[in-house]
Amino acid sequence: MYATESDPWRFATSAYERDKYAATLAALPRARYASGLEVGCSIGVFTHQLCPRCDALIGLDVVPSVLDEARARCADCPNVRFQLAAVPGAWPDGRFDLILISEVAYYLDRADLARLVARVAGSVLPEADIVLVHWLGVTHYPLSGDEAAEGFIAGAQGFARVLKQSRTAEYRLDVLRAFKPAS
């Protein structure tokens, strides 16, 4: 998609994206995070809005040219760095108190979704927030937005619980909180 157009989904201009970004920021339970991870950052539109809320923020994507555009967009955000990574196979080092997975999990099949959940489980700090945002329209991807979110939530039961959920006609937003496993 990015080979012929730098913003094929209109991240920078669509009302859907603008409203979804505002709702996502409003849903964050904390005003500030020490270490954030945005899985599927694309051209960095939301990354730029999220960076003031994080001491450090890593944006992941699978397309090198997209990351170049994200770096340019976030040039005024010294706390942000970007990494080429196809999750769940690749994953950054570190532990995070915020992980955002927005419109990415439905690209995975159920086995890879389970691997993504395991990656998140291994990298969340106690009391970390995990935010899932997924489009609810018809897809030709392995999972629907509901299947991706519900599958993630079910897989995360051993380390995270749902704090809040909201839904519009176009997307769903789920916020989970990691907890310390019982000793």
XYZ file of N, CA, C and O in Angstrom:
732
model
N 0.821 -1.202 0.000
C 0.000 0.000 0.000
C 0.865 1.266 0.000
O 0.511 2.245 -0.620
N 1.962 1.231 0.745
C 2.807 2.421 0.859
C 3.690 2.659 -0.354
O 4.278 3.724 -0.470
N 3.766 1.691 -1.253
C 4.624 1.848 -2.426
C 4.121 2.955 -3.350
O 4.916 3.620 -4.011
N 2.816 3.167 -3.386
C 2.262 4.159 -4.300
C 1.761 5.416 -3.602
O 1.511 6.420 -4.260
N 1.612 5.357 -2.280
C 1.093 6.514 -1.552
C 1.653 6.509 -0.131
O 1.688 5.475 0.524
N 2.071 7.675 0.363
C 2.702 7.726 1.685
C 1.705 7.608 2.842
O 2.080 7.224 3.938
N 0.429 7.905 2.606
C -0.579 7.823 3.664
C -1.878 7.224 3.102
O -2.912 7.884 3.041
N -1.832 5.933 2.707
C -2.993 5.334 2.040
C -4.240 5.242 2.921
O -5.354 5.190 2.405
N -4.085 5.209 4.213
C -5.237 5.125 5.116
C -5.647 6.500 5.657
O -6.489 6.600 6.522
N -4.996 7.549 5.189
C -5.325 8.928 5.586
C -5.186 9.162 7.091
O -6.018 9.817 7.713
N -4.116 8.622 7.671
C -3.863 8.800 9.102
C -3.791 10.274 9.488
O -4.233 10.672 10.553
N -3.232 11.077 8.623
C -3.014 12.488 8.941
C -4.229 13.364 8.663
O -4.289 14.489 9.167
N -5.212 12.857 7.907
C -6.288 13.754 7.476
C -7.710 13.269 7.745
O -8.633 14.072 7.689
N -7.922 12.003 8.046
C -9.305 11.521 8.150
C -9.928 11.837 9.512
O -9.259 11.810 10.547
N -11.214 12.110 9.496
C -11.958 12.354 10.738
C -11.974 11.094 11.606
O -11.886 11.180 12.832
N -12.080 9.929 10.971
C -12.051 8.659 11.710
C -10.774 8.567 12.531
O -10.817 8.293 13.739
N -9.624 8.779 11.898
C -8.342 8.681 12.614
C -8.246 9.757 13.691
O -7.845 9.474 14.820
N -8.607 10.983 13.375
C -8.545 12.070 14.353
C -9.376 11.736 15.594
O -8.907 11.866 16.724
N -10.599 11.282 15.393
C -11.474 10.951 16.517
C -10.960 9.742 17.291
O -11.012 9.708 18.531
N -10.459 8.748 16.570
C -9.919 7.545 17.225
C -8.692 7.893 18.050
O -8.532 7.407 19.180
N -7.820 8.736 17.517
C -6.633 9.142 18.277
C -7.027 9.891 19.545
O -6.471 9.663 20.623
N -7.976 10.807 19.430
C -8.429 11.569 20.605
C -9.032 10.637 21.649
O -8.751 10.773 22.856
N -9.841 9.679 21.208
C -10.449 8.725 22.144
C -9.389 7.844 22.796
O -9.481 7.529 23.996
N -8.381 7.460 22.045
C -7.313 6.622 22.585
C -6.526 7.378 23.650
O -6.269 6.852 24.737
N -6.155 8.613 23.355
C -5.442 9.416 24.358
C -6.300 9.633 25.604
O -5.804 9.553 26.723
N -7.584 9.893 25.413
C -8.488 10.111 26.548
C -8.665 8.846 27.380
O -8.910 8.925 28.592
N -8.540 7.681 26.763
C -8.728 6.414 27.474
C -7.512 6.000 28.297
O -7.625 5.120 29.159
N -6.361 6.620 28.049
C -5.168 6.242 28.812
C -5.397 6.547 30.288
O -5.708 7.680 30.646
N -5.219 5.554 31.153
C -5.502 5.758 32.575
C -4.535 6.708 33.281
O -4.873 7.252 34.327
N -3.348 6.890 32.737
C -2.352 7.747 33.390
C -2.013 8.944 32.503
O -2.041 8.856 31.279
N -1.627 10.004 33.152
C -1.199 11.191 32.414
C 0.184 10.992 31.805
O 0.518 11.598 30.789
N 1.002 10.137 32.416
C 2.402 9.999 31.998
C 2.855 8.550 32.156
O 2.464 7.870 33.096
N 3.708 8.123 31.223
C 4.289 6.779 31.249
C 5.800 6.889 31.134
O 6.312 7.768 30.431
N 6.498 5.981 31.788
C 7.958 5.979 31.721
C 8.444 5.414 30.389
O 9.364 5.952 29.777
N 7.803 4.324 29.935
C 8.311 3.624 28.772
C 7.147 3.059 27.962
O 6.487 2.118 28.398
N 6.919 3.631 26.787
C 5.815 3.200 25.939
C 6.292 2.475 24.696
O 7.394 2.701 24.209
N 5.414 1.608 24.203
C 5.670 0.874 22.970
C 4.419 0.976 22.108
O 3.329 0.623 22.550
N 4.576 1.455 20.887
C 3.471 1.530 19.941
C 3.735 0.528 18.822
O 4.645 0.709 18.012
N 2.938 -0.525 18.792
C 3.077 -1.566 17.771
C 2.269 -1.132 16.549
O 1.064 -0.910 16.640
N 2.942 -0.989 15.422
C 2.278 -0.554 14.198
C 2.127 0.956 14.143
O 1.048 1.485 13.938
N 3.228 1.667 14.266
C 3.188 3.132 14.344
C 2.942 3.809 12.998
O 2.609 4.990 12.954
N 3.132 3.092 11.902
C 2.963 3.646 10.558
C 3.781 4.933 10.400
O 4.942 4.969 10.786
N 3.164 5.982 9.898
C 3.892 7.213 9.578
C 4.039 8.143 10.783
O 4.483 9.275 10.643
N 3.659 7.664 11.955
C 3.947 8.404 13.186
C 2.957 9.488 13.578
O 3.261 10.294 14.453
N 1.772 9.499 12.987
C 0.803 10.544 13.333
C 0.388 10.419 14.798
O 0.469 11.383 15.561
N -0.026 9.221 15.209
C -0.400 9.042 16.614
C 0.831 9.080 17.515
O 0.765 9.589 18.627
N 1.942 8.574 17.037
C 3.192 8.602 17.813
C 3.497 10.024 18.255
O 3.863 10.264 19.412
N 3.339 10.962 17.347
C 3.619 12.366 17.657
C 2.682 12.887 18.745
O 3.074 13.683 19.597
N 1.441 12.433 18.740
C 0.488 12.846 19.773
C 0.753 12.153 21.103
O 0.489 12.720 22.163
N 1.276 10.935 21.052
C 1.544 10.160 22.261
C 2.854 10.550 22.932
O 2.984 10.428 24.156
N 3.818 11.039 22.186
C 5.161 11.280 22.735
C 5.182 12.217 23.948
O 5.978 11.982 24.857
N 4.329 13.237 24.058
C 4.375 14.064 25.262
C 3.945 13.327 26.534
O 4.216 13.791 27.640
N 3.314 12.175 26.371
C 2.828 11.417 27.525
C 3.818 10.354 27.985
O 3.547 9.638 28.948
N 4.955 10.197 27.286
C 5.919 9.140 27.590
C 7.313 9.726 27.780
O 7.740 10.573 27.007
N 8.022 9.225 28.794
C 9.427 9.607 28.941
C 10.250 9.030 27.797
O 11.166 9.676 27.292
N 9.929 7.795 27.416
C 10.567 7.123 26.282
C 9.479 6.369 25.529
O 8.578 5.797 26.151
N 9.564 6.383 24.201
C 8.553 5.742 23.373
C 9.230 5.089 22.182
O 10.069 5.717 21.524
N 8.874 3.837 21.923
C 9.374 3.117 20.755
C 8.189 2.868 19.833
O 7.141 2.377 20.263
N 8.369 3.199 18.550
C 7.368 2.898 17.530
C 7.886 1.791 16.635
O 9.026 1.853 16.175
N 7.061 0.781 16.409
C 7.432 -0.349 15.558
C 6.594 -0.338 14.289
O 5.398 -0.050 14.337
N 7.220 -0.704 13.172
C 6.471 -0.962 11.955
C 7.300 -1.876 11.068
O 8.490 -2.091 11.319
N 6.657 -2.388 10.007
C 7.306 -3.364 9.130
C 7.797 -2.770 7.820
O 8.432 -3.459 7.041
N 7.527 -1.489 7.571
C 7.871 -0.870 6.289
C 8.941 0.203 6.515
O 8.683 1.204 7.182
N 10.145 0.019 5.968
C 11.216 0.996 6.198
C 10.857 2.426 5.793
O 11.142 3.374 6.537
N 10.215 2.619 4.651
C 9.901 3.985 4.212
C 8.901 4.648 5.154
O 8.934 5.869 5.351
N 8.011 3.877 5.727
C 7.037 4.390 6.696
C 7.774 4.899 7.934
O 7.453 5.960 8.475
N 8.757 4.140 8.372
C 9.528 4.560 9.546
C 10.332 5.820 9.254
O 10.484 6.666 10.141
N 10.809 5.971 8.027
C 11.498 7.213 7.667
C 10.556 8.405 7.807
O 10.922 9.451 8.339
N 9.329 8.238 7.344
C 8.352 9.316 7.461
C 7.989 9.575 8.930
O 7.828 10.719 9.349
N 7.870 8.510 9.719
C 7.579 8.670 11.150
C 8.718 9.420 11.848
O 8.463 10.299 12.682
N 9.955 9.084 11.508
C 11.103 9.793 12.102
C 11.056 11.287 11.768
O 11.307 12.131 12.621
N 10.733 11.598 10.524
C 10.650 13.007 10.119
C 9.513 13.715 10.855
O 9.678 14.830 11.348
N 8.368 13.072 10.957
C 7.213 13.662 11.634
C 7.507 13.901 13.119
O 7.031 14.860 13.708
N 8.288 13.020 13.711
C 8.570 13.095 15.151
C 9.965 13.648 15.447
O 10.512 13.424 16.528
N 10.519 14.390 14.504
C 11.869 14.941 14.684
C 11.965 15.837 15.913
O 13.042 15.976 16.492
N 10.856 16.422 16.330
C 10.852 17.286 17.514
C 10.559 16.520 18.800
O 10.333 17.128 19.842
N 10.593 15.198 18.740
C 10.330 14.341 19.901
C 11.591 13.534 20.223
O 11.744 12.396 19.759
N 12.497 14.077 21.022
C 13.755 13.369 21.297
C 13.567 12.088 22.104
O 14.488 11.265 22.156
N 12.406 11.903 22.700
C 12.140 10.718 23.506
C 11.623 9.536 22.688
O 11.373 8.463 23.229
N 11.481 9.715 21.368
C 10.928 8.671 20.515
C 12.023 8.058 19.652
O 12.868 8.761 19.104
N 11.977 6.741 19.541
C 12.824 6.059 18.570
C 11.977 5.028 17.843
O 10.934 4.596 18.345
N 12.412 4.665 16.669
C 11.642 3.764 15.818
C 12.473 2.542 15.493
O 13.694 2.607 15.411
N 11.768 1.433 15.299
C 12.443 0.172 15.028
C 11.651 -0.611 13.989
O 10.421 -0.706 14.080
N 12.363 -1.146 13.013
C 11.770 -2.024 12.018
C 11.546 -3.379 12.673
O 12.491 -4.005 13.169
N 10.296 -3.828 12.730
C 10.000 -5.088 13.400
C 8.658 -5.623 12.923
O 7.670 -4.892 12.891
N 8.632 -6.891 12.584
C 7.392 -7.587 12.244
C 7.009 -8.443 13.446
O 7.614 -9.490 13.689
N 6.032 -7.977 14.197
C 5.606 -8.719 15.376
C 4.707 -9.882 14.957
O 4.065 -9.798 13.903
N 4.702 -10.963 15.655
C 5.369 -11.198 16.926
C 6.784 -11.757 16.801
O 7.455 -11.951 17.805
N 7.244 -11.986 15.574
C 8.572 -12.566 15.391
C 9.682 -11.701 15.933
O 10.619 -12.190 16.561
N 9.599 -10.409 15.703
C 10.591 -9.462 16.218
C 9.934 -8.641 17.315
O 8.738 -8.320 17.234
N 10.718 -8.291 18.317
C 10.191 -7.546 19.462
C 11.331 -6.773 20.098
O 12.439 -7.289 20.212
N 11.100 -5.558 20.514
C 12.199 -4.779 21.098
C 12.565 -5.265 22.500
O 11.740 -5.849 23.212
N 13.799 -5.003 22.863
C 14.231 -5.260 24.236
C 13.576 -4.236 25.150
O 13.201 -3.147 24.709
N 13.472 -4.576 26.405
C 12.974 -3.619 27.381
C 11.664 -4.049 27.994
O 11.037 -5.023 27.582
N 11.276 -3.279 29.006
C 10.003 -3.488 29.710
C 9.238 -2.182 29.620
O 9.824 -1.107 29.647
N 7.933 -2.286 29.527
C 7.102 -1.131 29.228
C 5.947 -0.999 30.220
O 5.392 -2.000 30.663
N 5.587 0.248 30.518
C 4.388 0.470 31.333
C 3.212 0.919 30.464
O 2.106 1.122 30.971
N 3.431 1.020 29.148
C 2.352 1.245 28.195
C 2.687 0.513 26.898
O 3.766 0.695 26.335
N 1.749 -0.322 26.454
C 1.870 -0.960 25.140
C 0.576 -0.686 24.397
O -0.513 -0.978 24.895
N 0.710 -0.103 23.216
C -0.432 0.220 22.373
C -0.382 -0.667 21.134
O 0.627 -0.680 20.423
N -1.468 -1.391 20.896
C -1.601 -2.238 19.709
C -2.846 -1.757 18.978
O -3.963 -2.072 19.372
N -2.636 -0.941 17.962
C -3.754 -0.312 17.278
C -3.828 -0.767 15.826
O -2.901 -0.549 15.053
N -4.932 -1.411 15.494
C -5.227 -1.836 14.139
C -4.097 -2.676 13.540
O -3.700 -2.495 12.388
N -3.601 -3.602 14.366
C -2.513 -4.479 13.954
C -2.866 -5.953 14.175
O -2.588 -6.785 13.318
N -3.476 -6.278 15.305
C -3.639 -7.683 15.699
C -4.487 -8.481 14.719
O -4.312 -9.695 14.600
N -5.388 -7.843 13.970
C -6.213 -8.628 13.049
C -5.455 -9.075 11.808
O -5.933 -9.897 11.038
N -4.247 -8.583 11.619
C -3.401 -9.082 10.537
C -2.789 -10.445 10.878
O -2.248 -11.118 10.015
N -2.847 -10.817 12.141
C -2.231 -12.054 12.615
C -3.246 -13.189 12.605
O -4.435 -12.965 12.823
N -2.750 -14.409 12.418
C -3.640 -15.552 12.617
C -3.661 -15.866 14.121
O -2.974 -15.225 14.909
N -4.465 -16.824 14.520
C -4.625 -17.104 15.955
C -3.318 -17.525 16.630
O -3.056 -17.155 17.758
N -2.493 -18.294 15.921
C -1.213 -18.731 16.497
C -0.292 -17.534 16.724
O 0.343 -17.419 17.783
N -0.216 -16.625 15.749
C 0.627 -15.443 15.916
C 0.043 -14.475 16.939
O 0.787 -13.789 17.649
N -1.279 -14.413 17.043
C -1.886 -13.589 18.093
C -1.477 -14.117 19.465
O -1.120 -13.330 20.355
N -1.467 -15.436 19.636
C -1.020 -16.025 20.904
C 0.453 -15.692 21.156
O 0.843 -15.406 22.301
N 1.267 -15.685 20.124
C 2.680 -15.309 20.273
C 2.812 -13.837 20.645
O 3.668 -13.470 21.446
N 1.954 -12.982 20.069
C 1.968 -11.567 20.428
C 1.612 -11.395 21.907
O 2.269 -10.636 22.622
N 0.589 -12.089 22.358
C 0.206 -12.018 23.773
C 1.387 -12.430 24.653
O 1.682 -11.779 25.658
N 2.088 -13.491 24.269
C 3.254 -13.943 25.036
C 4.366 -12.890 25.036
O 5.024 -12.668 26.063
N 4.573 -12.218 23.903
C 5.571 -11.136 23.838
C 5.202 -10.015 24.811
O 6.042 -9.504 25.542
N 3.934 -9.628 24.796
C 3.466 -8.573 25.695
C 3.635 -9.019 27.145
O 4.148 -8.260 27.983
N 3.249 -10.250 27.455
C 3.372 -10.765 28.822
C 4.815 -10.688 29.320
O 5.059 -10.377 30.491
N 5.757 -10.953 28.432
C 7.158 -10.938 28.816
C 7.784 -9.565 28.904
O 8.922 -9.429 29.365
N 7.054 -8.529 28.488
C 7.678 -7.206 28.457
C 6.910 -6.133 29.224
O 7.340 -4.986 29.235
N 5.793 -6.499 29.850
C 5.061 -5.490 30.619
C 5.588 -5.405 32.038
O 5.934 -6.407 32.650
N 5.650 -4.191 32.511
C 5.957 -3.961 33.916
C 4.690 -4.204 34.734
O 3.581 -4.112 34.195
N 4.820 -4.495 36.030
C 3.614 -4.601 36.851
C 2.812 -3.303 36.766
O 3.387 -2.217 36.754
N 1.518 -3.431 36.664
C 0.599 -2.292 36.576
C 0.680 -1.558 35.234
O 0.192 -0.430 35.113
N 1.293 -2.174 34.229
C 1.353 -1.564 32.891
C -0.033 -1.504 32.277
O -0.904 -2.328 32.585
N -0.243 -0.542 31.405
C -1.478 -0.439 30.650
C -1.242 -0.965 29.239
O -0.215 -0.667 28.618
N -2.191 -1.751 28.752
C -2.158 -2.316 27.411
C -3.415 -1.812 26.711
O -4.522 -2.020 27.209
N -3.229 -1.136 25.598
C -4.360 -0.533 24.895
C -4.490 -1.194 23.527
O -3.530 -1.240 22.756
N -5.679 -1.702 23.272
C -6.006 -2.328 21.994
C -7.038 -1.461 21.294
O -8.045 -1.086 21.908
N -6.805 -1.137 20.038
C -7.783 -0.385 19.250
C -7.902 -1.095 17.912
O -6.892 -1.299 17.227
N -9.132 -1.480 17.550
C -9.318 -2.205 16.295
C -10.574 -1.791 15.566
O -11.646 -1.665 16.172
N -10.418 -1.617 14.274
C -11.512 -1.291 13.371
C -12.484 -2.453 13.339
O -12.093 -3.624 13.389
N -13.772 -2.161 13.242
C -14.808 -3.193 13.297
C -15.430 -3.524 11.947
O -16.318 -4.373 11.869
N -14.972 -2.888 10.904
C -15.525 -3.172 9.582
C -15.078 -4.524 9.057
O -14.266 -5.227 9.653
N -15.623 -4.883 7.915
C -15.277 -6.144 7.269
C -13.821 -6.084 6.829
O -13.365 -5.078 6.280
N -13.092 -7.143 7.099
C -11.692 -7.228 6.678
C -11.491 -8.494 5.849
O -12.310 -9.403 5.878
N -10.389 -8.523 5.157
C -9.961 -9.734 4.470
C -8.713 -10.272 5.162
O -7.914 -10.964 4.561
N -8.570 -9.918 6.426
C -7.435 -10.335 7.238
C -7.805 -11.633 7.951
O -8.976 -12.024 7.983
N -6.856 -12.289 8.572
C -7.168 -13.536 9.268
C -8.224 -13.385 10.376
O -8.985 -14.306 10.633
N -8.268 -12.215 11.041
C -9.197 -12.005 12.150
C -9.980 -10.710 11.955
O -9.491 -9.771 11.335
N -11.150 -10.654 12.517
C -11.892 -9.397 12.571
C -11.367 -8.582 13.753
O -10.608 -9.096 14.595
N -11.779 -7.326 13.840
C -11.376 -6.506 14.984
C -11.837 -7.106 16.295
O -11.086 -7.140 17.272
N -13.071 -7.602 16.339
C -13.572 -8.238 17.556
C -12.805 -9.511 17.878
O -12.439 -9.748 19.034
N -12.549 -10.337 16.870
C -11.802 -11.583 17.113
C -10.396 -11.289 17.623
O -9.902 -11.965 18.543
N -9.749 -10.283 17.060
C -8.394 -9.923 17.492
C -8.399 -9.451 18.946
O -7.597 -9.907 19.762
N -9.309 -8.534 19.266
C -9.357 -7.996 20.632
C -9.763 -9.066 21.633
O -9.118 -9.223 22.680
N -10.818 -9.810 21.335
C -11.281 -10.844 22.269
C -10.230 -11.946 22.431
O -10.033 -12.469 23.535
N -9.558 -12.299 21.345
C -8.497 -13.300 21.432
C -7.339 -12.822 22.281
O -6.786 -13.580 23.089
N -6.966 -11.554 22.122
C -5.888 -11.003 22.948
C -6.301 -11.002 24.415
O -5.544 -11.435 25.289
N -7.496 -10.514 24.698
C -7.979 -10.420 26.079
C -8.026 -11.807 26.728
O -7.579 -11.977 27.870
N -8.538 -12.786 26.010
C -8.594 -14.146 26.547
C -7.196 -14.689 26.815
O -6.946 -15.299 27.861
N -6.283 -14.452 25.890
C -4.912 -14.938 26.071
C -4.168 -14.245 27.193
O -3.237 -14.808 27.778
N -4.562 -13.027 27.525
C -3.864 -12.234 28.547
C -4.431 -12.416 29.952
O -3.948 -11.787 30.890
N -5.420 -13.268 30.121
C -6.070 -13.425 31.427
C -5.107 -13.754 32.559
O -5.368 -13.404 33.700
N -4.000 -14.390 32.246
C -3.040 -14.760 33.283
C -2.171 -13.617 33.766
O -1.468 -13.753 34.773
N -2.202 -12.475 33.071
C -1.333 -11.372 33.493
C -1.990 -9.992 33.396
O -1.401 -8.994 33.819
N -3.202 -9.910 32.850
C -3.838 -8.597 32.694
C -5.352 -8.738 32.801
O -5.915 -9.774 32.439
N -5.974 -7.665 33.259
C -7.436 -7.643 33.334
C -7.945 -6.406 32.600
O -7.242 -5.402 32.491
N -9.167 -6.478 32.117
C -9.771 -5.356 31.405
C -10.127 -4.266 32.403
O -10.789 -4.518 33.407
N -9.669 -3.048 32.133
C -10.032 -1.885 32.946
C -11.254 -1.180 32.381
O -12.142 -0.775 33.108
N -11.244 -1.000 31.070
C -12.383 -0.345 30.428
C -12.426 -0.717 28.965
O -11.412 -1.065 28.358
N -13.633 -0.608 28.436
C -13.860 -0.897 27.029
C -14.847 0.132 26.490
O -15.760 0.554 27.202
N -14.655 0.515 25.255
C -15.629 1.374 24.596
C -15.721 0.942 23.143
O -14.843 0.270 22.615
N -16.808 1.366 22.521
C -17.073 0.917 21.171
C -17.828 2.014 20.429
O -18.725 2.639 20.977
N -17.426 2.235 19.207
C -18.190 3.090 18.299
C -18.684 2.190 17.175
O -18.401 0.985 17.165
N -19.352 2.759 16.224
C -19.781 1.966 15.067
C -18.587 1.502 14.241
O -18.675 0.510 13.513
N -17.444 2.195 14.391
C -16.289 1.916 13.538
C -15.143 1.182 14.220
O -14.388 0.483 13.556
N -14.967 1.357 15.507
C -13.837 0.721 16.183
C -14.184 0.399 17.632
O -15.133 0.923 18.196
N -13.365 -0.472 18.212
C -13.463 -0.780 19.639
C -12.127 -0.427 20.282
O -11.073 -0.509 19.653
N -12.196 -0.037 21.542
C -11.022 0.373 22.304
C -11.077 -0.367 23.632
O -12.058 -0.271 24.368
N -10.042 -1.147 23.910
C -9.951 -1.937 25.135
C -8.695 -1.534 25.888
O -7.615 -1.466 25.290
N -8.836 -1.276 27.170
C -7.692 -0.940 28.018
C -7.561 -2.034 29.074
O -8.508 -2.305 29.820
N -6.394 -2.649 29.119
C -6.101 -3.685 30.096
C -5.026 -3.177 31.047
O -4.218 -2.328 30.663
N -4.997 -3.743 32.227
C -3.957 -3.412 33.209
C -3.256 -4.707 33.611
O -3.905 -5.680 34.002
N -1.945 -4.722 33.497
C -1.162 -5.894 33.912
C -1.146 -5.958 35.437
O -1.155 -4.940 36.115
N -1.126 -7.168 35.949
C -1.050 -7.357 37.402
C 0.087 -8.319 37.727
O 0.554 -9.060 36.867
N 0.503 -8.259 38.973
C 1.551 -9.184 39.412
C 0.922 -10.560 39.595
O -0.108 -10.682 40.248
N 1.540 -11.599 39.031
C 0.997 -12.944 39.249
C 1.095 -13.313 40.732
O 2.009 -12.877 41.437
N 0.152 -14.109 41.179
C 0.178 -14.574 42.578
C 1.416 -15.434 42.796
O 1.779 -16.242 41.955
N 2.050 -15.255 43.932
C 3.277 -16.011 44.224
C 2.938 -17.376 44.801
O 1.997 -17.556 45.481
